[in-house]
Coordinates of C-alpha atoms and ligand atoms in Angstrom, one line a residue:
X1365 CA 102.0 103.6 79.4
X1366 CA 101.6 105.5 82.7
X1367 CA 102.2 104.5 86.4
X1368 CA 102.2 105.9 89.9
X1369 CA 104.8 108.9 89.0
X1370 CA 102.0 110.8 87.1
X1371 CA 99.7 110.8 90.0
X1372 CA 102.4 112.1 93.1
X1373 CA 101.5 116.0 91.9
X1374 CA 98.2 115.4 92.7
X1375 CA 99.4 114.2 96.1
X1376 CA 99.5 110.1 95.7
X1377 CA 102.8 108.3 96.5
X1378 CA 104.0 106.1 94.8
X1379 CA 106.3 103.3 95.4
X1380 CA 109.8 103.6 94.9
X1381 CA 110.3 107.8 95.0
X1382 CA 113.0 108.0 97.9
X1383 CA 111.4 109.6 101.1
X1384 CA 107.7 110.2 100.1
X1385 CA 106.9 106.9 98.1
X1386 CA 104.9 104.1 100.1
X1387 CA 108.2 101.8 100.1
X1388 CA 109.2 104.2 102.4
X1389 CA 106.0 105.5 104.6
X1390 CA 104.8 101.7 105.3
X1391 CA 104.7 101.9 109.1
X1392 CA 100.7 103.6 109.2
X1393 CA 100.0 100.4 107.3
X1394 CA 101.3 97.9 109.0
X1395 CA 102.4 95.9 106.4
X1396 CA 105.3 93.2 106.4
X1397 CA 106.8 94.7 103.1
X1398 CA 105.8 97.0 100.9
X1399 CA 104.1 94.8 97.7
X1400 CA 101.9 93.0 100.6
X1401 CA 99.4 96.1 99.6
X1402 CA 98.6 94.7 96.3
X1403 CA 99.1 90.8 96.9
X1404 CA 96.1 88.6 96.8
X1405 CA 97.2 86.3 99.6
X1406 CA 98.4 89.4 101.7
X1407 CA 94.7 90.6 101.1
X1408 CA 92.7 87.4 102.1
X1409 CA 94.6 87.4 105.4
X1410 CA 94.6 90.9 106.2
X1411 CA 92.4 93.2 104.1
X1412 CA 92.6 95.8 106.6
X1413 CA 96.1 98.1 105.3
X1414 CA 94.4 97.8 101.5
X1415 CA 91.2 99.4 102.5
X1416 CA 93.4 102.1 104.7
X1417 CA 94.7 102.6 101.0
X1418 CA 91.7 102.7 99.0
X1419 CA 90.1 105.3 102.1
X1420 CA 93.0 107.5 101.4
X1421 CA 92.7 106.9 97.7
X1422 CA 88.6 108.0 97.6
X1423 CA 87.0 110.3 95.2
X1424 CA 87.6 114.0 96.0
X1425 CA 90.5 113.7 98.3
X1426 CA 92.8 113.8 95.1
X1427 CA 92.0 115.7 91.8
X1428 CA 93.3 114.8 88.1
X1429 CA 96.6 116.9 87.2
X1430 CA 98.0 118.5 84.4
X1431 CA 99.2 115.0 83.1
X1432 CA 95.7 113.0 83.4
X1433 CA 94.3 116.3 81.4
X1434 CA 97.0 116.2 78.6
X1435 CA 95.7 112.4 78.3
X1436 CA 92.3 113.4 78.0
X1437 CA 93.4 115.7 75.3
X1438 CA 94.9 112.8 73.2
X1439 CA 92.1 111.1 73.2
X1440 CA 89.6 114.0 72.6
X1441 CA 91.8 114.4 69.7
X1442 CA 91.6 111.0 68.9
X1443 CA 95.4 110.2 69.3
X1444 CA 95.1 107.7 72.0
X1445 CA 94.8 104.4 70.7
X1446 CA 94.9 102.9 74.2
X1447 CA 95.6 103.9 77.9
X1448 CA 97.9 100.8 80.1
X1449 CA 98.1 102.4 83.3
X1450 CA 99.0 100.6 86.6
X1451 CA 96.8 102.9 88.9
X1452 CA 94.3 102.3 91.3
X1453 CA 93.5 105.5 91.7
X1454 CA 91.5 106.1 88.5
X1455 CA 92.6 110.0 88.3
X1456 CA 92.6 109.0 84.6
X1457 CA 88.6 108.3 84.7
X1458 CA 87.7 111.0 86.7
X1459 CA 86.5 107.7 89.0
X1460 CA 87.9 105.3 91.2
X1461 CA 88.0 101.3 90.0
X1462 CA 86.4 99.7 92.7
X1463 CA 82.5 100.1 93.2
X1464 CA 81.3 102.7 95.3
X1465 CA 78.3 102.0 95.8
X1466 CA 78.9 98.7 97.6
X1467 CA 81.7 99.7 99.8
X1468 CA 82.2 103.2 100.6
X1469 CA 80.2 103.5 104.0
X1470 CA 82.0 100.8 104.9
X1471 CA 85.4 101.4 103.9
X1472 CA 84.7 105.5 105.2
X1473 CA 83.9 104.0 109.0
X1474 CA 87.2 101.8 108.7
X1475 CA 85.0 98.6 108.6
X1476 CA 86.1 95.9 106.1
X1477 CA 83.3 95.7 103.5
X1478 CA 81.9 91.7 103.3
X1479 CA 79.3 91.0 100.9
X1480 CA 75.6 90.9 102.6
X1481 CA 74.8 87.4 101.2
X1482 CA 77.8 85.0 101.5
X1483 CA 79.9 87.3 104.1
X1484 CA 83.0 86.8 102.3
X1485 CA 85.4 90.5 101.8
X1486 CA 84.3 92.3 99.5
X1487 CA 87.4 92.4 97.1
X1488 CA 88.0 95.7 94.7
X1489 CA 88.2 95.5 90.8
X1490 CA 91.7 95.7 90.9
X1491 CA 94.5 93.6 89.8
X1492 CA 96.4 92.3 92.8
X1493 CA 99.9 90.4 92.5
X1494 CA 99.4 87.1 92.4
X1495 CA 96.2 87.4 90.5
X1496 CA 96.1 87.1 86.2
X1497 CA 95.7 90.4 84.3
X1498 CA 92.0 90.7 82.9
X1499 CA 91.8 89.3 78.8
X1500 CA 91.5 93.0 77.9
X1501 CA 95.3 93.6 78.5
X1502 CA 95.6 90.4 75.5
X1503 CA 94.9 94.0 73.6
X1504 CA 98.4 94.7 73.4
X1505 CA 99.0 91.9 70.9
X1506 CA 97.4 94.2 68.4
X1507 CA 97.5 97.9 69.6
X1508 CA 101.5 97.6 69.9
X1509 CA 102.3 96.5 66.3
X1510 CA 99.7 99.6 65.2
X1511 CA 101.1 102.4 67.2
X1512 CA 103.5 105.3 65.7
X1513 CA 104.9 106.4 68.8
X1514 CA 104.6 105.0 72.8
X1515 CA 104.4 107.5 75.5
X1516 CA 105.8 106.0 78.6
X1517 CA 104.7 108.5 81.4
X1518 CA 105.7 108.4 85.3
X1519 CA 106.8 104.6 86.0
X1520 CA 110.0 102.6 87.0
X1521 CA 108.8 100.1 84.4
X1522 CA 109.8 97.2 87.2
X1523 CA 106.2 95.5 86.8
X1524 CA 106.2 92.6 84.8
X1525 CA 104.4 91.9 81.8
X1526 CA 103.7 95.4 81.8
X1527 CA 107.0 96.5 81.7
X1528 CA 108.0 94.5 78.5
X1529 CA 105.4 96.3 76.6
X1530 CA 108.1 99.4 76.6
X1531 CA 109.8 96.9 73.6
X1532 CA 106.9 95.8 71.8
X1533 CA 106.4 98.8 69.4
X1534 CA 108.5 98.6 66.3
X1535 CA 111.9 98.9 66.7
X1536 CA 111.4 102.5 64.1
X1537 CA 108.8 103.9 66.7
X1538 CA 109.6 106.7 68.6
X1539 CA 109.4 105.9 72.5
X1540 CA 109.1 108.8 74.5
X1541 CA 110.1 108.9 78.0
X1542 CA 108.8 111.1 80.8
X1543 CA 110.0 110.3 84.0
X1544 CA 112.4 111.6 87.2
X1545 CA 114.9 109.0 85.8
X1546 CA 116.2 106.6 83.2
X1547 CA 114.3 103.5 83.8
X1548 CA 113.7 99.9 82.4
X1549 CA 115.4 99.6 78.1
X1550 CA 115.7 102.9 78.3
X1551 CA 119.0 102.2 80.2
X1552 CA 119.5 98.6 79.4
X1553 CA 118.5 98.2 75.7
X1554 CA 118.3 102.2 74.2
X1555 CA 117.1 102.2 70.6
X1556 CA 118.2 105.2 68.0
X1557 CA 115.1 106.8 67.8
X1558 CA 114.2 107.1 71.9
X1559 CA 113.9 110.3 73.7
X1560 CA 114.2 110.9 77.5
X1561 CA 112.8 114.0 79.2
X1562 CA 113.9 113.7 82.5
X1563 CA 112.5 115.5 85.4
X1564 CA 109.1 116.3 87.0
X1565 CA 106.2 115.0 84.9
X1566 CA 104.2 118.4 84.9
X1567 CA 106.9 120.2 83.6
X1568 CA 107.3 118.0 80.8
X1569 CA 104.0 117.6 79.9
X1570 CA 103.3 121.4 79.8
X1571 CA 106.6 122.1 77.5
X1572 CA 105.2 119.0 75.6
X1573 CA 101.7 120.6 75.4
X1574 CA 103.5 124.2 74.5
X1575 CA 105.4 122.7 71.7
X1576 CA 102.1 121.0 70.5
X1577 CA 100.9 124.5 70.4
X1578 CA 98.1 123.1 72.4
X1579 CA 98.1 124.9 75.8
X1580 CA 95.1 126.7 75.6
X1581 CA 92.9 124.1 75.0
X1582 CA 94.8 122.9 77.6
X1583 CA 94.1 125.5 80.0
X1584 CA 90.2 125.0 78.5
X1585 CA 89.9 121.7 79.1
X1586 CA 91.4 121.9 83.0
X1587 CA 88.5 124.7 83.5
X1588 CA 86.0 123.2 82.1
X1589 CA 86.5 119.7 84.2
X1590 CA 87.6 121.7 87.4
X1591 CA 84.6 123.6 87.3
X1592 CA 82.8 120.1 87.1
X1593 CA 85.0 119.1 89.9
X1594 CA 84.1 121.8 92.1
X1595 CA 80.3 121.0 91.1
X1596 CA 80.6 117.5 92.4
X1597 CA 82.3 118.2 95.8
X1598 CA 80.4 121.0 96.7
Ligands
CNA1412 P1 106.8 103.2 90.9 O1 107.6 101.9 90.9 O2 106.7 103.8 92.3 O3 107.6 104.2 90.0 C1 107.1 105.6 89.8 C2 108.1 106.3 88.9 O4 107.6 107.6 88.7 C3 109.5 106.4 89.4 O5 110.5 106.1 88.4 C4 109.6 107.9 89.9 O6 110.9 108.4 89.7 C5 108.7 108.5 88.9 N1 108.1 109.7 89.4 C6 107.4 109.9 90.6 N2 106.9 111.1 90.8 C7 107.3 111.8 89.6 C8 107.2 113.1 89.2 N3 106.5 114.1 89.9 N4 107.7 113.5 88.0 C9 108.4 112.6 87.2 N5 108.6 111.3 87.6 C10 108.0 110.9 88.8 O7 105.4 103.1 90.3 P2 104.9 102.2 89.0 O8 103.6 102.6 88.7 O9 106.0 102.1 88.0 O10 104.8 100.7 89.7 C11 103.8 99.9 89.4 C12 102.9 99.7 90.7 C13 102.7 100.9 91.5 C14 101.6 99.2 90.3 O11 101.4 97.9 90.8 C15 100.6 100.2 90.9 O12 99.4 99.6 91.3 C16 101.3 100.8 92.1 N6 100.9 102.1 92.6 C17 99.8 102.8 92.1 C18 99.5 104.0 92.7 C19 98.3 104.8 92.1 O13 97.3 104.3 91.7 N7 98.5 106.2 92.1 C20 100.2 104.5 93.8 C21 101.2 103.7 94.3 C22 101.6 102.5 93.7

């Protein structure tokens, strides 16, 4: 389970971090209050401070981190049953969520993207409040129940229903926290086998990826798709 925290080292804010997160940068928005981003009715009304976001959130203006890559690695290894993130900003892909091809000149010249035919806004492949999660999140009914440990990566686990995943592994399965702080059952409702490594997500990850004995692949892996990187934005 991963959220905004793993992409602010690449240079994304999230929400709630004190001082750099969106909550409190809003004003080059102009938004009434911060979630009005990501609401559906917000959007209809006023699509404009969403496609400010999604400008600033484009292909090549932010690069993967160490944390995307050590994802990648779990499932290369074939460790990752499944990946529940809460980002737009599809660092995890390599690719953004919403489709380029329709929108980007537009949303580039600062021009709300409507579709040729009926003229209605174009809007992104994204969940927005307000809206119901797509039937592939129903996937948790199974995947849960199956997994031997649950990675909970760079979120303040505040989103509902996402948030109530965090309990519904087993109540033997390791959960492992890696965050700036304590957040959601890990401070309400601890079980005996969770761990908490608190502080900033890359230097987790790489001790993780150390104690894994993993961090040359590692360092293989961030070549190989930096180099691939480079390729594309040249
Ligand atoms: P959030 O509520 O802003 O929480 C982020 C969490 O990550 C906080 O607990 C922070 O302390 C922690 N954190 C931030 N930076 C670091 C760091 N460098 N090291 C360790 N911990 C860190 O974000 P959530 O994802 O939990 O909230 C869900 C919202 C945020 C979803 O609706 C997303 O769509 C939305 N969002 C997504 C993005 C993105 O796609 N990158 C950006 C901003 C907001």
């Amino acid at each position: 389970m991963v959220g905004a925290g793993i992409s602010t080292p690449s240079g994304i804010p999230d929400f709630r971090s004190p001082g750099s997160g969106l909550y409190s940068n809003l004003q080059q928005y102009n938004i009434p209050y911060p979630e009005a981003i990501f609401e559906l009715e917000f959007f209809f009304h006023n699509p404009k401070p969403f496609f400010t976001l999604a400008k600033e959130l484009y292909p090549g203006n932010y690069r993967p981190n160490a944390t995307h890559y050590f994802l990648r690695l779990l499932h290369d290894k074939g460790l990752l049953l499944r990946l529940y993130t809460q980002n737009i900003d599809g660092l995890e892909r390599g690719e953004p969520l919403f489709p380029l091809h329709v929108t980007s000149a537009d949303v580039m010249a600062d021009r709300v993207p409507c579709c040729p035919v009926c003229t209605g806004i174009v809007k992104p492949d994204i969940v927005f409040f307000g809206e119901p999660l797509p039937q592939r999140f129903l996937l948790h009914v199974v995947d849960f129940p199956m997994a031997d440990l649950l990675l909970i990566l760079g979120t303040s686990l505040e989103v509902e229903p996402f948030a109530s995943l965090s309990e519904a592994v087993g109540s033997s399965v390791p959960r492992l926290l890696i965050n700036r702080d304590l957040v959601g059952p890990f401070t309400w409702r601890p079980r005996r086998r969770d761990v908490a490594q608190l502080g900033d997500v890359i230097h987790s990850v790489e001790r993780l990826v150390e104690l894994l004995g993993w961090t040359e692949e590692m360092q293989d892996l961030v070549q190989r798709e930096t180099g691939k990187l480079d390729g594309r934005d040249r």
